[in-house]
Amino acid sequence: MEILEKRHSILVTEFDRYVAEHPEFAVNIPQNAQIVLQIEGDEEYNKWSRNLAEKQRERGQPVVYVKIKGLKPVKSRLIKPEVVLS
């Protein structure tokens, strides 16, 4: 998988999580809108994301740009793992 595709996949997953945890964020996003994720300071990804959105956009579909400042470091969600030797 290309690096920009992988970055996009991660961002889409995180965006979905964010909206699920903060439903008020999505109140101003029109129904059936084309969401275009943009990362502050990453023009290569931003251009790629805009091009992808334009290819996928349906005629008359509203477009919403979501500007993201960045991602927090990945943290494990494991609860008290243990090592068990056999």
N, CA, C and O atoms as CSV, one atom per row, in Angstrom:
chain,resi,resn,atom,element,x,y,z
A,1,MET,N,N,0.849,-1.185,0.000
A,1,MET,CA,C,0.000,0.000,0.000
A,1,MET,C,C,0.890,1.242,0.000
A,1,MET,O,O,1.846,1.338,0.769
A,2,GLU,N,N,0.569,2.153,-0.841
A,2,GLU,CA,C,1.315,3.398,-0.943
A,2,GLU,C,C,1.226,4.185,0.372
A,2,GLU,O,O,0.225,4.092,1.081
A,3,ILE,N,N,2.264,4.954,0.695
A,3,ILE,CA,C,2.335,5.682,1.965
A,3,ILE,C,C,1.174,6.663,2.127
A,3,ILE,O,O,0.635,6.794,3.226
A,4,LEU,N,N,0.778,7.353,1.058
A,4,LEU,CA,C,-0.329,8.308,1.173
A,4,LEU,C,C,-1.654,7.584,1.391
A,4,LEU,O,O,-2.515,8.076,2.120
A,5,GLU,N,N,-1.823,6.430,0.771
A,5,GLU,CA,C,-3.028,5.628,0.991
A,5,GLU,C,C,-3.097,5.140,2.432
A,5,GLU,O,O,-4.161,5.149,3.051
A,6,LYS,N,N,-1.962,4.717,2.953
A,6,LYS,CA,C,-1.923,4.250,4.342
A,6,LYS,C,C,-2.223,5.402,5.299
A,6,LYS,O,O,-2.992,5.236,6.246
A,7,ARG,N,N,-1.629,6.555,5.061
A,7,ARG,CA,C,-1.887,7.737,5.892
A,7,ARG,C,C,-3.373,8.090,5.848
A,7,ARG,O,O,-3.983,8.405,6.870
A,8,HIS,N,N,-3.940,8.031,4.648
A,8,HIS,CA,C,-5.359,8.350,4.480
A,8,HIS,C,C,-6.238,7.359,5.245
A,8,HIS,O,O,-7.203,7.752,5.901
A,9,SER,N,N,-5.901,6.092,5.158
A,9,SER,CA,C,-6.656,5.058,5.863
A,9,SER,C,C,-6.655,5.309,7.377
A,9,SER,O,O,-7.685,5.182,8.040
A,10,ILE,N,N,-5.501,5.661,7.900
A,10,ILE,CA,C,-5.385,5.961,9.330
A,10,ILE,C,C,-6.218,7.191,9.676
A,10,ILE,O,O,-6.946,7.191,10.669
A,11,LEU,N,N,-6.115,8.238,8.860
A,11,LEU,CA,C,-6.862,9.467,9.134
A,11,LEU,C,C,-8.369,9.254,9.063
A,11,LEU,O,O,-9.108,9.792,9.887
A,12,VAL,N,N,-8.832,8.480,8.094
A,12,VAL,CA,C,-10.268,8.202,7.977
A,12,VAL,C,C,-10.756,7.453,9.219
A,12,VAL,O,O,-11.814,7.767,9.764
A,13,THR,N,N,-9.987,6.473,9.657
A,13,THR,CA,C,-10.348,5.724,10.867
A,13,THR,C,C,-10.410,6.648,12.075
A,13,THR,O,O,-11.359,6.592,12.857
A,14,GLU,N,N,-9.403,7.494,12.225
A,14,GLU,CA,C,-9.373,8.415,13.360
A,14,GLU,C,C,-10.489,9.457,13.278
A,14,GLU,O,O,-11.056,9.843,14.300
A,15,PHE,N,N,-10.803,9.910,12.064
A,15,PHE,CA,C,-11.900,10.859,11.886
A,15,PHE,C,C,-13.224,10.215,12.302
A,15,PHE,O,O,-14.022,10.829,13.010
A,16,ASP,N,N,-13.450,8.982,11.862
A,16,ASP,CA,C,-14.665,8.264,12.253
A,16,ASP,C,C,-14.763,8.122,13.764
A,16,ASP,O,O,-15.834,8.313,14.338
A,17,ARG,N,N,-13.652,7.787,14.411
A,17,ARG,CA,C,-13.638,7.680,15.878
A,17,ARG,C,C,-13.963,9.012,16.527
A,17,ARG,O,O,-14.739,9.083,17.480
A,18,TYR,N,N,-13.359,10.069,15.997
A,18,TYR,CA,C,-13.563,11.396,16.569
A,18,TYR,C,C,-15.037,11.794,16.489
A,18,TYR,O,O,-15.604,12.299,17.458
A,19,VAL,N,N,-15.648,11.565,15.338
A,19,VAL,CA,C,-17.066,11.917,15.166
A,19,VAL,C,C,-17.941,11.066,16.083
A,19,VAL,O,O,-18.920,11.562,16.641
A,20,ALA,N,N,-17.595,9.787,16.243
A,20,ALA,CA,C,-18.366,8.924,17.146
A,20,ALA,C,C,-18.271,9.413,18.592
A,20,ALA,O,O,-19.247,9.351,19.340
A,21,GLU,N,N,-17.093,9.897,18.980
A,21,GLU,CA,C,-16.884,10.382,20.342
A,21,GLU,C,C,-17.347,11.825,20.541
A,21,GLU,O,O,-17.627,12.233,21.668
A,22,HIS,N,N,-17.430,12.602,19.455
A,22,HIS,CA,C,-17.822,14.014,19.512
A,22,HIS,C,C,-18.880,14.296,18.438
A,22,HIS,O,O,-18.602,15.013,17.477
A,23,PRO,N,N,-20.079,13.745,18.590
A,23,PRO,CA,C,-21.099,13.888,17.548
A,23,PRO,C,C,-21.460,15.339,17.239
A,23,PRO,O,O,-21.937,15.639,16.144
A,24,GLU,N,N,-21.239,16.228,18.183
A,24,GLU,CA,C,-21.531,17.646,17.947
A,24,GLU,C,C,-20.634,18.240,16.862
A,24,GLU,O,O,-20.990,19.241,16.239
A,25,PHE,N,N,-19.482,17.630,16.637
A,25,PHE,CA,C,-18.563,18.104,15.602
A,25,PHE,C,C,-19.193,17.994,14.216
A,25,PHE,O,O,-18.966,18.845,13.355
A,26,ALA,N,N,-19.979,16.949,14.007
A,26,ALA,CA,C,-20.542,16.664,12.687
A,26,ALA,C,C,-21.849,17.403,12.408
A,26,ALA,O,O,-22.394,17.285,11.311
A,27,VAL,N,N,-22.358,18.156,13.367
A,27,VAL,CA,C,-23.647,18.832,13.193
A,27,VAL,C,C,-23.656,19.737,11.962
A,27,VAL,O,O,-24.677,19.814,11.277
A,28,ASN,N,N,-22.577,20.407,11.667
A,28,ASN,CA,C,-22.524,21.341,10.536
A,28,ASN,C,C,-22.063,20.712,9.223
A,28,ASN,O,O,-21.886,21.412,8.226
A,29,ILE,N,N,-21.870,19.399,9.220
A,29,ILE,CA,C,-21.482,18.714,7.988
A,29,ILE,C,C,-22.754,18.280,7.267
A,29,ILE,O,O,-23.553,17.529,7.826
A,30,PRO,N,N,-22.952,18.744,6.031
A,30,PRO,CA,C,-24.171,18.376,5.301
A,30,PRO,C,C,-24.271,16.869,5.073
A,30,PRO,O,O,-23.261,16.178,4.937
A,31,GLN,N,N,-25.494,16.380,5.035
A,31,GLN,CA,C,-25.758,14.973,4.744
A,31,GLN,C,C,-25.129,14.609,3.398
A,31,GLN,O,O,-25.222,15.374,2.439
A,32,ASN,N,N,-24.495,13.451,3.332
A,32,ASN,CA,C,-23.895,12.923,2.102
A,32,ASN,C,C,-22.755,13.792,1.554
A,32,ASN,O,O,-22.463,13.745,0.359
A,33,ALA,N,N,-22.125,14.568,2.403
A,33,ALA,CA,C,-21.021,15.430,1.951
A,33,ALA,C,C,-19.777,14.606,1.658
A,33,ALA,O,O,-19.541,13.561,2.264
A,34,GLN,N,N,-18.993,15.101,0.718
A,34,GLN,CA,C,-17.673,14.534,0.437
A,34,GLN,C,C,-16.706,15.168,1.431
A,34,GLN,O,O,-16.481,16.377,1.385
A,35,ILE,N,N,-16.137,14.376,2.320
A,35,ILE,CA,C,-15.208,14.862,3.334
A,35,ILE,C,C,-13.801,14.803,2.747
A,35,ILE,O,O,-13.370,13.766,2.243
A,36,VAL,N,N,-13.096,15.919,2.818
A,36,VAL,CA,C,-11.718,15.984,2.337
A,36,VAL,C,C,-10.825,16.303,3.534
A,36,VAL,O,O,-10.853,17.413,4.066
A,37,LEU,N,N,-10.042,15.323,3.945
A,37,LEU,CA,C,-9.147,15.512,5.084
A,37,LEU,C,C,-7.883,16.225,4.627
A,37,LEU,O,O,-7.309,15.892,3.590
A,38,GLN,N,N,-7.457,17.206,5.409
A,38,GLN,CA,C,-6.262,18.000,5.111
A,38,GLN,C,C,-5.428,18.109,6.379
A,38,GLN,O,O,-5.947,18.436,7.446
A,39,ILE,N,N,-4.129,17.834,6.258
A,39,ILE,CA,C,-3.225,17.882,7.403
A,39,ILE,C,C,-2.383,19.143,7.332
A,39,ILE,O,O,-1.743,19.421,6.318
A,40,GLU,N,N,-2.388,19.892,8.402
A,40,GLU,CA,C,-1.599,21.121,8.450
A,40,GLU,C,C,-0.132,20.812,8.176
A,40,GLU,O,O,0.466,19.977,8.855
A,41,GLY,N,N,0.449,21.487,7.178
A,41,GLY,CA,C,1.868,21.348,6.877
A,41,GLY,C,C,2.244,20.164,5.994
A,41,GLY,O,O,3.433,19.925,5.785
A,42,ASP,N,N,1.279,19.417,5.470
A,42,ASP,CA,C,1.589,18.250,4.639
A,42,ASP,C,C,0.956,18.441,3.255
A,42,ASP,O,O,-0.061,17.825,2.939
A,43,GLU,N,N,1.563,19.292,2.444
A,43,GLU,CA,C,0.984,19.637,1.154
A,43,GLU,C,C,0.922,18.444,0.194
A,43,GLU,O,O,0.013,18.364,-0.631
A,44,GLU,N,N,1.873,17.525,0.294
A,44,GLU,CA,C,1.829,16.346,-0.575
A,44,GLU,C,C,0.558,15.537,-0.314
A,44,GLU,O,O,-0.166,15.187,-1.246
A,45,TYR,N,N,0.296,15.243,0.959
A,45,TYR,CA,C,-0.921,14.507,1.292
A,45,TYR,C,C,-2.164,15.320,0.940
A,45,TYR,O,O,-3.118,14.776,0.384
A,46,ASN,N,N,-2.165,16.601,1.253
A,46,ASN,CA,C,-3.336,17.437,1.015
A,46,ASN,C,C,-3.729,17.453,-0.460
A,46,ASN,O,O,-4.909,17.345,-0.794
A,47,LYS,N,N,-2.747,17.588,-1.332
A,47,LYS,CA,C,-3.019,17.585,-2.767
A,47,LYS,C,C,-3.562,16.224,-3.190
A,47,LYS,O,O,-4.535,16.146,-3.940
A,48,TRP,N,N,-2.943,15.168,-2.717
A,48,TRP,CA,C,-3.394,13.815,-3.031
A,48,TRP,C,C,-4.831,13.606,-2.563
A,48,TRP,O,O,-5.647,13.051,-3.299
A,49,SER,N,N,-5.145,14.045,-1.352
A,49,SER,CA,C,-6.485,13.895,-0.781
A,49,SER,C,C,-7.529,14.682,-1.581
A,49,SER,O,O,-8.631,14.188,-1.818
A,50,ARG,N,N,-7.184,15.894,-1.992
A,50,ARG,CA,C,-8.114,16.700,-2.803
A,50,ARG,C,C,-8.377,16.026,-4.151
A,50,ARG,O,O,-9.516,15.991,-4.618
A,51,ASN,N,N,-7.325,15.491,-4.774
A,51,ASN,CA,C,-7.484,14.801,-6.064
A,51,ASN,C,C,-8.357,13.553,-5.916
A,51,ASN,O,O,-9.223,13.297,-6.752
A,52,LEU,N,N,-8.131,12.785,-4.864
A,52,LEU,CA,C,-8.930,11.589,-4.613
A,52,LEU,C,C,-10.395,11.966,-4.417
A,52,LEU,O,O,-11.287,11.332,-4.981
A,53,ALA,N,N,-10.635,12.987,-3.625
A,53,ALA,CA,C,-12.009,13.420,-3.363
A,53,ALA,C,C,-12.698,13.873,-4.642
A,53,ALA,O,O,-13.878,13.590,-4.853
A,54,GLU,N,N,-11.969,14.568,-5.484
A,54,GLU,CA,C,-12.558,15.050,-6.743
A,54,GLU,C,C,-12.935,13.877,-7.647
A,54,GLU,O,O,-13.964,13.923,-8.322
A,55,LYS,N,N,-12.117,12.834,-7.667
A,55,LYS,CA,C,-12.418,11.655,-8.484
A,55,LYS,C,C,-13.649,10.910,-7.963
A,55,LYS,O,O,-14.418,10.354,-8.747
A,56,GLN,N,N,-13.833,10.899,-6.635
A,56,GLN,CA,C,-14.913,10.136,-6.018
A,56,GLN,C,C,-16.209,10.940,-5.877
A,56,GLN,O,O,-17.273,10.365,-5.643
A,57,ARG,N,N,-16.125,12.229,-6.015
A,57,ARG,CA,C,-17.271,13.103,-5.767
A,57,ARG,C,C,-18.373,12.885,-6.793
A,57,ARG,O,O,-18.127,12.768,-7.994
A,58,GLU,N,N,-19.602,12.833,-6.274
A,58,GLU,CA,C,-20.775,12.719,-7.133
A,58,GLU,C,C,-21.201,14.120,-7.564
A,58,GLU,O,O,-20.937,15.100,-6.867
A,59,ARG,N,N,-21.851,14.205,-8.700
A,59,ARG,CA,C,-22.325,15.498,-9.212
A,59,ARG,C,C,-23.247,16.153,-8.172
A,59,ARG,O,O,-24.184,15.529,-7.674
A,60,GLY,N,N,-22.961,17.418,-7.858
A,60,GLY,CA,C,-23.780,18.180,-6.924
A,60,GLY,C,C,-23.528,17.870,-5.458
A,60,GLY,O,O,-24.148,18.475,-4.583
A,61,GLN,N,N,-22.637,16.947,-5.181
A,61,GLN,CA,C,-22.349,16.562,-3.797
A,61,GLN,C,C,-21.596,17.687,-3.097
A,61,GLN,O,O,-20.604,18.190,-3.625
A,62,PRO,N,N,-22.064,18.091,-1.900
A,62,PRO,CA,C,-21.334,19.137,-1.168
A,62,PRO,C,C,-19.961,18.622,-0.721
A,62,PRO,O,O,-19.787,17.435,-0.447
A,63,VAL,N,N,-19.004,19.530,-0.656
A,63,VAL,CA,C,-17.641,19.196,-0.239
A,63,VAL,C,C,-17.344,19.912,1.075
A,63,VAL,O,O,-17.622,21.102,1.221
A,64,VAL,N,N,-16.778,19.177,2.023
A,64,VAL,CA,C,-16.386,19.735,3.321
A,64,VAL,C,C,-14.915,19.401,3.544
A,64,VAL,O,O,-14.518,18.238,3.479
A,65,TYR,N,N,-14.115,20.423,3.806
A,65,TYR,CA,C,-12.703,20.227,4.124
A,65,TYR,C,C,-12.551,20.186,5.638
A,65,TYR,O,O,-13.038,21.069,6.344
A,66,VAL,N,N,-11.880,19.166,6.124
A,66,VAL,CA,C,-11.606,19.037,7.552
A,66,VAL,C,C,-10.107,19.196,7.723
A,66,VAL,O,O,-9.324,18.350,7.294
A,67,LYS,N,N,-9.717,20.306,8.364
A,67,LYS,CA,C,-8.299,20.581,8.608
A,67,LYS,C,C,-7.885,19.944,9.927
A,67,LYS,O,O,-8.521,20.139,10.963
A,68,ILE,N,N,-6.807,19.180,9.861
A,68,ILE,CA,C,-6.301,18.449,11.016
A,68,ILE,C,C,-4.911,18.974,11.349
A,68,ILE,O,O,-4.052,19.074,10.472
A,69,LYS,N,N,-4.694,19.303,12.597
A,69,LYS,CA,C,-3.385,19.813,13.009
A,69,LYS,C,C,-2.344,18.707,13.093
A,69,LYS,O,O,-1.151,18.974,12.953
A,70,GLY,N,N,-2.771,17.476,13.316
A,70,GLY,CA,C,-1.847,16.348,13.423
A,70,GLY,C,C,-2.490,15.214,14.187
A,70,GLY,O,O,-3.672,15.266,14.526
A,71,LEU,N,N,-1.707,14.198,14.452
A,71,LEU,CA,C,-2.175,13.041,15.213
A,71,LEU,C,C,-1.356,12.900,16.488
A,71,LEU,O,O,-0.148,13.135,16.499
A,72,LYS,N,N,-2.025,12.519,17.544
A,72,LYS,CA,C,-1.312,12.199,18.778
A,72,LYS,C,C,-0.579,10.875,18.570
A,72,LYS,O,O,-0.958,10.087,17.703
A,73,PRO,N,N,0.461,10.627,19.353
A,73,PRO,CA,C,1.158,9.337,19.238
A,73,PRO,C,C,0.195,8.178,19.534
A,73,PRO,O,O,-0.711,8.295,20.360
A,74,VAL,N,N,0.417,7.078,18.847
A,74,VAL,CA,C,-0.398,5.892,19.052
A,74,VAL,C,C,-0.123,5.337,20.442
A,74,VAL,O,O,1.026,5.218,20.868
A,75,LYS,N,N,-1.195,5.005,21.132
A,75,LYS,CA,C,-1.071,4.418,22.461
A,75,LYS,C,C,-1.777,3.074,22.465
A,75,LYS,O,O,-2.785,2.878,21.786
A,76,SER,N,N,-1.237,2.173,23.227
A,76,SER,CA,C,-1.867,0.869,23.371
A,76,SER,C,C,-3.130,0.994,24.213
A,76,SER,O,O,-3.200,1.814,25.128
A,77,ARG,N,N,-4.115,0.181,23.898
A,77,ARG,CA,C,-5.350,0.161,24.676
A,77,ARG,C,C,-5.447,-1.115,25.514
A,77,ARG,O,O,-6.501,-1.409,26.079
A,78,LEU,N,N,-4.338,-1.881,25.594
A,78,LEU,CA,C,-4.350,-3.107,26.402
A,78,LEU,C,C,-4.494,-2.757,27.879
A,78,LEU,O,O,-3.978,-1.741,28.345
A,79,ILE,N,N,-5.196,-3.607,28.595
A,79,ILE,CA,C,-5.367,-3.419,30.038
A,79,ILE,C,C,-4.589,-4.496,30.758
A,79,ILE,O,O,-4.898,-5.682,30.639
A,80,LYS,N,N,-3.578,-4.085,31.507
A,80,LYS,CA,C,-2.751,-4.953,32.335
A,80,LYS,C,C,-2.383,-6.293,31.679
A,80,LYS,O,O,-2.779,-7.348,32.175
A,81,PRO,N,N,-1.641,-6.261,30.585
A,81,PRO,CA,C,-1.240,-7.543,29.983
A,81,PRO,C,C,-0.247,-8.277,30.868
A,81,PRO,O,O,0.512,-7.652,31.609
A,82,GLU,N,N,-0.249,-9.592,30.794
A,82,GLU,CA,C,0.672,-10.415,31.566
A,82,GLU,C,C,1.398,-11.371,30.627
A,82,GLU,O,O,0.847,-11.812,29.618
A,83,VAL,N,N,2.630,-11.681,30.973
A,83,VAL,CA,C,3.381,-12.685,30.240
A,83,VAL,C,C,3.272,-13.985,31.045
A,83,VAL,O,O,3.595,-14.023,32.232
A,84,VAL,N,N,2.819,-15.033,30.383
A,84,VAL,CA,C,2.674,-16.324,31.046
A,84,VAL,C,C,3.593,-17.302,30.321
A,84,VAL,O,O,3.409,-17.593,29.139
A,85,LEU,N,N,4.584,-17.804,31.055
A,85,LEU,CA,C,5.530,-18.765,30.481
A,85,LEU,C,C,5.001,-20.175,30.671
A,85,LEU,O,O,4.424,-20.500,31.709
A,86,SER,N,N,5.203,-21.009,29.661
A,86,SER,CA,C,4.733,-22.400,29.803
A,86,SER,C,C,5.873,-23.315,30.140
A,86,SER,O,O,5.673,-24.519,30.298
